[in-house]
Short mmCIF file of C-alpha atoms and ligand atoms in Angstrom, two decimals:
data_model
loop_
_atom_site.label_atom_id
_atom_site.label_comp_id
_atom_site.label_asym_id
_atom_site.label_seq_id
_atom_site.Cartn_x
_atom_site.Cartn_y
_atom_site.Cartn_z
CA UNK A 1 5.72 4.87 16.95
CA UNK A 2 8.57 7.23 16.64
CA UNK A 3 8.39 10.61 14.63
CA UNK A 4 4.98 10.48 14.09
CA UNK A 5 3.27 13.70 12.48
CA UNK A 6 0.45 14.78 15.33
CA UNK A 7 -2.44 16.85 14.40
CA UNK A 8 -1.01 20.26 14.09
CA UNK A 9 2.19 19.38 12.09
CA UNK A 10 -0.11 17.85 9.39
CA UNK A 11 -2.43 20.84 8.91
CA UNK A 12 0.95 22.86 8.64
CA UNK A 13 2.08 20.51 5.79
CA UNK A 14 -0.79 22.46 3.66
CA UNK A 15 1.05 25.40 4.02
CA UNK A 16 4.35 23.65 2.14
CA UNK A 17 5.02 24.42 -1.27
CA UNK A 18 3.14 21.71 -3.37
CA UNK A 19 6.39 20.04 -4.99
CA UNK A 20 8.08 19.92 -1.71
CA UNK A 21 5.17 17.88 -0.02
CA UNK A 22 5.10 16.01 -3.02
CA UNK A 23 8.82 15.11 -2.62
CA UNK A 24 8.26 13.98 0.85
CA UNK A 25 5.33 11.74 0.13
CA UNK A 26 7.01 10.15 -2.84
CA UNK A 27 9.74 9.06 -0.65
CA UNK A 28 7.42 7.62 1.44
CA UNK A 29 5.70 6.04 -1.58
CA UNK A 30 9.06 4.79 -2.75
CA UNK A 31 10.03 3.54 0.48
CA UNK A 32 6.99 1.11 0.21
CA UNK A 33 6.28 0.26 -3.25
CA UNK A 34 9.12 1.75 -5.18
CA UNK A 35 7.85 2.52 -8.64
CA UNK A 36 4.92 0.08 -8.65
CA UNK A 37 1.30 1.29 -9.44
CA UNK A 38 -1.07 -1.36 -8.59
CA UNK A 39 -4.45 -1.46 -10.45
CA UNK A 40 -6.99 -4.55 -10.63
CA UNK A 41 -9.32 -6.10 -13.39
CA UNK A 42 -12.54 -5.18 -11.46
CA UNK A 43 -16.37 -4.63 -12.17
CA UNK A 44 -18.63 -2.62 -10.25
CA UNK A 45 -22.05 -3.48 -9.44
CA UNK A 46 -24.80 -1.30 -7.99
CA UNK A 47 -27.91 -3.42 -7.87
CA UNK A 48 -30.04 -0.93 -6.39
CA UNK A 49 -30.45 2.72 -6.03
CA UNK A 50 -33.59 2.73 -3.76
CA UNK A 51 -32.45 4.39 -0.60
CA UNK A 52 -33.97 4.99 2.77
CA UNK A 53 -31.64 7.48 3.52
CA UNK A 54 -30.99 11.11 2.08
CA UNK A 55 -27.17 12.10 1.50
CA UNK A 56 -27.20 15.54 0.35
CA UNK A 57 -23.94 14.74 -1.61
CA UNK A 58 -25.73 11.74 -3.41
CA UNK A 59 -26.67 11.60 -7.32
CA UNK A 60 -27.11 7.96 -7.42
CA UNK A 61 -30.10 7.32 -5.22
CA UNK A 62 -33.37 7.57 -6.76
CA UNK A 63 -34.92 10.87 -5.85
CA UNK A 64 -36.48 14.10 -6.98
CA UNK A 65 -33.60 15.13 -8.62
CA UNK A 66 -33.08 11.35 -10.11
CA UNK A 67 -36.23 9.97 -10.56
CA UNK A 68 -35.34 6.33 -12.05
CA UNK A 69 -35.43 3.60 -9.26
CA UNK A 70 -34.25 0.33 -10.01
CA UNK A 71 -33.79 -3.04 -8.41
CA UNK A 72 -31.76 -5.65 -9.88
CA UNK A 73 -33.02 -9.21 -9.66
CA UNK A 74 -30.09 -11.98 -8.65
CA UNK A 75 -30.57 -13.38 -12.09
CA UNK A 76 -29.40 -9.76 -13.84
CA UNK A 77 -26.65 -9.73 -11.33
CA UNK A 78 -25.42 -13.09 -12.39
CA UNK A 79 -25.71 -12.15 -15.77
CA UNK A 80 -23.38 -9.48 -15.36
CA UNK A 81 -21.01 -11.72 -13.43
CA UNK A 82 -20.90 -14.32 -16.20
CA UNK A 83 -19.87 -11.61 -18.71
CA UNK A 84 -17.29 -9.68 -16.63
CA UNK A 85 -15.62 -13.20 -15.71
CA UNK A 86 -15.36 -13.76 -19.13
CA UNK A 87 -13.35 -10.74 -19.38
CA UNK A 88 -10.91 -12.17 -16.96
CA UNK A 89 -12.43 -10.02 -14.00
CA UNK A 90 -10.83 -11.02 -10.54
CA UNK A 91 -12.99 -8.63 -8.09
CA UNK A 92 -16.71 -7.45 -8.06
CA UNK A 93 -17.29 -4.72 -6.07
CA UNK A 94 -21.02 -4.65 -5.12
CA UNK A 95 -22.21 -1.61 -3.42
CA UNK A 96 -25.96 -0.60 -3.10
CA UNK A 97 -28.14 1.73 -1.92
CA UNK A 98 -30.19 1.26 1.57
CA UNK A 99 -33.35 -0.33 -0.10
CA UNK A 100 -36.00 -0.88 2.54
CA UNK A 101 -38.21 -2.85 0.08
CA UNK A 102 -36.24 -6.25 -0.41
CA UNK A 103 -35.80 -8.86 1.92
CA UNK A 104 -32.11 -9.42 3.35
CA UNK A 105 -31.99 -12.58 1.43
CA UNK A 106 -31.97 -10.25 -1.76
CA UNK A 107 -28.80 -8.52 -0.34
CA UNK A 108 -26.93 -11.62 1.29
CA UNK A 109 -27.85 -14.49 -1.12
CA UNK A 110 -26.65 -13.26 -4.45
CA UNK A 111 -23.05 -13.24 -2.57
CA UNK A 112 -23.39 -16.94 -2.02
CA UNK A 113 -24.81 -17.27 -5.70
CA UNK A 114 -21.56 -15.93 -6.85
CA UNK A 115 -19.28 -17.64 -4.70
CA UNK A 116 -20.76 -20.98 -5.58
CA UNK A 117 -20.73 -20.35 -9.58
CA UNK A 118 -17.47 -18.47 -9.43
CA UNK A 119 -15.03 -19.48 -6.24
CA UNK A 120 -12.20 -17.84 -8.37
CA UNK A 121 -13.76 -14.07 -8.11
CA UNK A 122 -13.19 -11.86 -5.23
CA UNK A 123 -16.30 -10.42 -3.59
CA UNK A 124 -15.70 -6.96 -2.14
CA UNK A 125 -19.22 -5.98 -0.73
CA UNK A 126 -21.46 -3.78 1.65
CA UNK A 127 -20.23 -0.69 3.18
CA UNK A 128 -20.32 -0.01 6.63
CA UNK A 129 -23.26 2.04 5.80
CA UNK A 130 -25.61 -0.59 4.23
CA UNK A 131 -24.43 -3.06 7.21
CA UNK A 132 -25.99 -0.56 9.81
CA UNK A 133 -28.51 -0.22 7.45
CA UNK A 134 -29.36 -3.95 7.37
CA UNK A 135 -28.97 -4.34 11.07
CA UNK A 136 -31.34 -1.72 11.69
CA UNK A 137 -33.92 -2.45 9.26
CA UNK A 138 -33.90 -6.09 9.85
CA UNK A 139 -33.42 -6.05 13.70
CA UNK A 140 -29.86 -8.10 13.44
CA UNK A 141 -26.53 -7.05 15.49
CA UNK A 142 -23.89 -5.79 13.43
CA UNK A 143 -22.10 -9.41 14.48
CA UNK A 144 -24.74 -11.00 13.20
CA UNK A 145 -24.86 -9.33 9.90
CA UNK A 146 -21.04 -9.68 9.51
CA UNK A 147 -21.18 -13.44 10.34
CA UNK A 148 -23.73 -13.75 7.43
CA UNK A 149 -21.35 -11.88 5.32
CA UNK A 150 -18.73 -14.26 5.73
CA UNK A 151 -21.10 -17.21 5.53
CA UNK A 152 -22.56 -15.93 2.22
CA UNK A 153 -18.76 -15.39 0.62
CA UNK A 154 -18.07 -11.84 1.32
CA UNK A 155 -14.17 -11.52 1.02
CA UNK A 156 -13.54 -8.12 1.63
CA UNK A 157 -15.18 -4.85 3.17
CA UNK A 158 -14.99 -1.68 0.49
CA UNK A 159 -14.24 1.76 2.22
CA UNK A 160 -17.64 3.51 1.16
CA UNK A 161 -19.72 5.06 3.65
CA UNK A 162 -16.80 7.03 5.64
CA UNK A 163 -17.68 10.04 4.33
CA UNK A 164 -16.30 12.91 6.89
CA UNK A 165 -16.06 11.73 10.29
CA UNK A 166 -16.17 15.12 12.00
CA UNK A 167 -19.90 14.82 13.34
CA UNK A 168 -21.03 18.44 12.67
CA UNK A 169 -20.00 18.23 8.95
CA UNK A 170 -21.59 14.77 8.80
CA UNK A 171 -24.64 15.71 10.62
CA UNK A 172 -25.29 18.23 7.71
CA UNK A 173 -24.26 16.10 4.83
CA UNK A 174 -25.53 12.85 5.92
CA UNK A 175 -27.77 12.82 8.69
CA UNK A 176 -29.51 9.32 10.02
CA UNK A 177 -26.89 7.23 8.14
CA UNK A 178 -24.30 5.57 10.35
CA UNK A 179 -22.16 7.47 12.71
CA UNK A 180 -18.77 7.77 12.68
CA UNK A 181 -18.40 5.31 15.81
CA UNK A 182 -20.50 2.74 14.01
CA UNK A 183 -18.55 2.84 10.85
CA UNK A 184 -15.13 2.08 12.87
CA UNK A 185 -17.14 0.05 15.34
CA UNK A 186 -18.38 -2.16 12.38
CA UNK A 187 -14.69 -2.13 10.60
CA UNK A 188 -13.18 -3.24 14.02
CA UNK A 189 -15.30 -6.26 14.07
CA UNK A 190 -14.76 -7.15 10.66
CA UNK A 191 -10.84 -6.85 11.07
CA UNK A 192 -11.28 -9.00 14.09
CA UNK A 193 -12.90 -12.03 11.88
CA UNK A 194 -9.18 -11.71 10.11
CA UNK A 195 -10.77 -10.01 7.34
CA UNK A 196 -9.71 -6.84 5.42
CA UNK A 197 -11.48 -3.52 4.38
CA UNK A 198 -10.72 -0.29 2.92
CA UNK A 199 -11.29 3.23 4.04
CA UNK A 200 -12.30 6.51 2.05
CA UNK A 201 -12.71 10.04 2.70
CA UNK A 202 -15.23 12.31 0.59
CA UNK A 203 -13.46 15.77 0.39
CA UNK A 204 -13.91 19.07 -1.58
CA UNK A 205 -17.41 19.74 -0.44
CA UNK A 206 -18.09 21.88 2.80
CA UNK A 207 -15.23 20.07 4.49
CA UNK A 208 -12.40 22.25 6.15
CA UNK A 209 -8.67 21.08 6.22
CA UNK A 210 -8.85 20.29 9.99
CA UNK A 211 -11.63 18.02 9.41
CA UNK A 212 -9.81 15.89 6.84
CA UNK A 213 -6.62 15.55 9.26
CA UNK A 214 -8.84 14.54 11.87
CA UNK A 215 -10.33 11.98 9.77
CA UNK A 216 -7.10 10.44 8.78
CA UNK A 217 -6.12 10.34 12.76
CA UNK A 218 -8.96 8.46 13.60
CA UNK A 219 -8.19 5.92 10.90
CA UNK A 220 -4.61 5.79 12.01
CA UNK A 221 -6.01 5.05 15.44
CA UNK A 222 -7.97 2.11 14.45
CA UNK A 223 -5.24 0.66 12.14
CA UNK A 224 -2.69 0.60 15.08
CA UNK A 225 -4.99 -1.65 17.19
CA UNK A 226 -6.50 -3.82 13.96
CA UNK A 227 -4.19 -3.43 10.97
CA UNK A 228 -7.03 -4.43 8.93
CA UNK A 229 -7.28 -1.41 6.48
CA UNK A 230 -5.24 -2.07 3.24
CA UNK A 231 -5.86 0.88 1.29
CA UNK A 232 -7.02 4.49 2.03
CA UNK A 233 -9.06 6.07 -0.86
CA UNK A 234 -9.61 9.89 -0.86
CA UNK A 235 -12.86 10.45 -3.03
CA UNK A 236 -13.27 13.67 -4.71
CA UNK A 237 -16.63 15.15 -4.50
CA UNK A 238 -18.24 15.56 -7.62
CA UNK A 239 -20.71 18.45 -7.89
CA UNK A 240 -23.61 17.22 -10.18
CA UNK A 241 -27.06 16.38 -9.49
CA UNK A 242 -27.43 16.70 -5.87
CA UNK A 243 -28.40 18.78 -3.16
CA UNK A 244 -24.88 19.93 -1.59
CA UNK A 245 -24.77 23.32 -3.10
CA UNK A 246 -20.94 23.52 -4.06
CA UNK A 247 -20.19 25.84 -6.77
CA UNK A 248 -16.52 25.57 -6.82
CA UNK A 249 -14.66 22.15 -7.58
CA UNK A 250 -11.75 21.66 -5.03
CA UNK A 251 -8.51 22.67 -7.11
CA UNK A 252 -6.08 19.98 -8.30
CA UNK A 253 -3.42 21.72 -5.88
CA UNK A 254 -5.42 20.91 -2.69
CA UNK A 255 -6.32 17.29 -4.19
CA UNK A 256 -2.55 16.26 -4.82
CA UNK A 257 -1.79 18.40 -1.24
CA UNK A 258 -4.81 16.33 0.72
CA UNK A 259 -3.26 12.96 -1.42
CA UNK A 260 0.47 13.86 -0.25
CA UNK A 261 -0.45 14.53 3.37
CA UNK A 262 -2.23 11.56 3.73
CA UNK A 263 0.38 9.29 2.35
CA UNK A 264 2.61 11.01 5.27
CA UNK A 265 0.14 11.00 8.36
CA UNK A 266 -1.48 7.08 7.64
CA UNK A 267 2.01 5.99 8.02
CA UNK A 268 0.44 2.28 8.87
CA UNK A 269 -2.05 1.92 5.74
CA UNK A 270 0.12 0.31 3.06
CA UNK A 271 -1.78 1.67 0.06
CA UNK A 272 -2.90 4.92 -0.95
CA UNK A 273 -5.41 4.70 -3.88
CA UNK A 274 -6.09 7.74 -6.45
CA UNK A 275 -9.24 6.70 -7.65
CA UNK A 276 -9.36 7.94 -11.28
CA UNK A 277 -13.13 7.95 -11.45
CA UNK A 278 -13.29 11.06 -8.90
CA UNK A 279 -9.74 12.90 -9.62
CA UNK A 280 -9.66 12.00 -13.45
CA UNK A 281 -7.46 9.63 -14.88
CA UNK A 282 -4.80 12.55 -15.57
CA UNK A 283 -4.93 13.65 -12.09
CA UNK A 284 -4.58 9.93 -10.73
CA UNK A 285 -1.46 9.88 -13.11
CA UNK A 286 0.41 12.60 -11.76
CA UNK A 287 -0.85 11.62 -8.12
CA UNK A 288 1.46 8.88 -8.61
CA UNK A 289 4.21 11.52 -7.60
CA UNK A 290 2.53 12.83 -4.57
CA UNK A 291 2.17 9.12 -2.83
CA UNK A 292 -0.54 7.37 -4.71
CA UNK A 293 0.63 3.72 -5.78
CA UNK A 294 -2.80 2.04 -6.79
CA UNK A 295 -4.95 3.36 -9.31
CA UNK A 296 -8.10 1.28 -8.50
CA UNK A 297 -8.91 -0.80 -11.62
CA UNK A 298 -10.60 -0.97 -15.10
CA UNK A 299 -14.29 -0.99 -13.01
CA UNK A 300 -16.13 -1.67 -16.61
CA UNK A 301 -19.02 0.31 -15.24
CA UNK A 302 -19.80 2.55 -12.57
CA UNK A 303 -23.31 4.43 -11.33
CA UNK A 304 -22.31 6.27 -8.22
CA UNK A 305 -19.86 8.80 -9.29
CA UNK A 306 -20.90 9.07 -12.74
CA UNK A 307 -24.55 9.96 -11.56
CA UNK A 308 -22.50 13.26 -9.97
CA UNK A 309 -20.48 13.70 -13.17
CA UNK A 310 -17.54 11.64 -13.40
CA UNK A 311 -16.74 10.38 -16.29
CA UNK A 312 -16.50 7.00 -15.08
CA UNK A 313 -19.73 5.27 -16.64
CA UNK A 314 -17.76 2.62 -18.82
CA UNK A 315 -14.68 2.36 -17.09
CA UNK A 316 -11.27 2.21 -18.94
CA UNK A 317 -9.72 -0.05 -21.32
CA UNK A 318 -7.07 -2.54 -19.73
CA UNK A 319 -4.33 -1.55 -22.35
CA UNK A 320 -5.10 2.11 -22.15
CA UNK A 321 -4.67 1.82 -18.44
CA UNK A 322 -1.27 0.13 -18.67
CA UNK A 323 0.01 1.75 -21.27
CA UNK A 324 -0.91 5.34 -19.40
CA UNK A 325 0.74 4.23 -16.02
CA UNK A 326 4.16 2.82 -17.95
CA UNK A 327 4.24 6.05 -19.81
CA UNK A 328 3.95 8.26 -16.64
CA UNK A 329 7.05 6.80 -15.58
CA UNK A 330 5.72 4.13 -13.36
CA UNK A 331 5.29 0.29 -13.24
CA UNK A 332 1.93 -1.23 -14.29
CA UNK A 333 1.50 -4.35 -11.63
CA UNK A 334 -1.90 -5.97 -11.74
CA UNK A 335 -3.02 -7.06 -8.00
CA UNK A 336 -5.72 -8.97 -6.42
CA UNK A 337 -7.81 -7.63 -3.87
CA UNK A 338 -5.44 -8.02 -1.23
CA UNK A 339 -2.66 -6.83 -3.11
CA UNK A 340 -0.84 -10.06 -3.90
CA UNK A 341 0.82 -9.43 -7.01
CA UNK A 342 -0.47 -11.41 -10.34
CA UNK A 343 1.38 -9.43 -13.32
CA UNK A 344 3.69 -6.88 -14.38
CA UNK A 345 2.38 -5.20 -17.64
O1 LIG B 401 -19.60 6.32 0.22
C1 LIG B 401 -21.13 9.32 -3.21
C2 LIG B 401 -18.80 8.72 -2.60
C3 LIG B 401 -18.82 5.89 -2.02
C4 LIG B 401 -20.36 11.23 -4.47
O2 LIG B 401 -13.45 0.32 -1.30
C5 LIG B 401 -19.41 10.48 -4.11
O3 LIG B 401 -12.00 -0.03 -2.84
C6 LIG B 401 -17.99 12.08 -4.78
O4 LIG B 401 -16.82 3.89 -1.52
N1 LIG B 401 -18.73 12.85 -5.44
C7 LIG B 401 -18.86 4.52 -2.68
N2 LIG B 401 -18.12 10.70 -4.17
C8 LIG B 401 -18.06 4.46 -3.35
C9 LIG B 401 -16.47 3.93 -2.76
C10 LIG B 401 -15.48 3.04 -2.94
C11 LIG B 401 -14.91 3.49 -4.80
C12 LIG B 401 -14.11 2.80 -5.33
C13 LIG B 401 -13.29 1.91 -4.26
C14 LIG B 401 -13.50 1.56 -3.10
C15 LIG B 401 -12.89 0.63 -2.30
C16 LIG B 401 -14.76 2.26 -2.37
O5 LIG B 401 -18.94 7.26 -3.20
C17 LIG B 401 -19.66 6.68 -0.74
C18 LIG B 401 -19.58 8.17 -0.95
O6 LIG B 401 -18.72 8.68 -0.14
N3 LIG B 401 -20.11 9.30 -3.18
N4 LIG B 401 -21.60 10.38 -3.80
C19 LIG B 401 -20.05 12.50 -5.11
N5 LIG B 401 -20.97 13.18 -5.24
#
């Protein structure tokens, strides 16, 4: 592609004045999406917090700091889905810890049960980290796990488990979990099945600016080959209740610059999500001026980031959310999980 930003130039963008950078990212956003800001009506379900892996940044898994292990039954999960379906949710986002005590049927059978009862709901489920765990724990290849996902009704994959792809940082924050190469192998295989996925980046902990740019470049490379990523989601590290000792949270200035740079570097990824759960709603609204065109959704309940201090445990009200987007000068557009427009609010 012509005029692509290379690694060195991307890094230099951090030295620009924040508003100048915002203007550049906004131009790209406007070219792709105008003033539209997408969101969906969704529900996050986190069915177990028992985890075979130990990620230093995680406050969600049951461990010494958070000793409240739980594993939901399929009936409990279906009860939640029934309720959220009645509220008009269009997407169920299911992400679990890596539970070695349940059969693979517990992980996969629930998707089929949801799909059979609610064929209109989009199931976004299983991060590449979970796929890797299921493959290792149950002696299956990645292809076998991915085929089982498709057979059981998973529609798309969330972007979790990406963390930071730089191997040195990754080894420190989440040693033993899916490697960066494996993470990309799983998403490549998923895309080869004609399916879409998202990709995240966990930042604001021990990683450097170089590590962030390297992360973006690796995403851009796979996207050139498959075109399967719908959305890039920079996740702001939440500092509470976990084993990474980071005293100073990353500044709003650095968050907005990182968002803007990702909009410019990831020229082949159509959507940039400001995930209000980790950035706060206020900063997510400002991020609309710095390249972000998607604010995730109403969520209803969230356990992973709220365990680490985010104010997201109970989601956000639809009317409040759309009013906030509109009052900040953007057009709230409800989308489905594949970014087809449903309704302008
Ligand atoms: O991979 C864990 C992150 C992710 C912390 O695909 C933390 O649409 C901040 O991937 N501070 C799971 N983040 C959530 C996720 C996601 C969320 C929303 C939308 C989508 C999507 C995907 O949560 C994990 C990890 O990177 N996480 N602990 C923490 N202390």
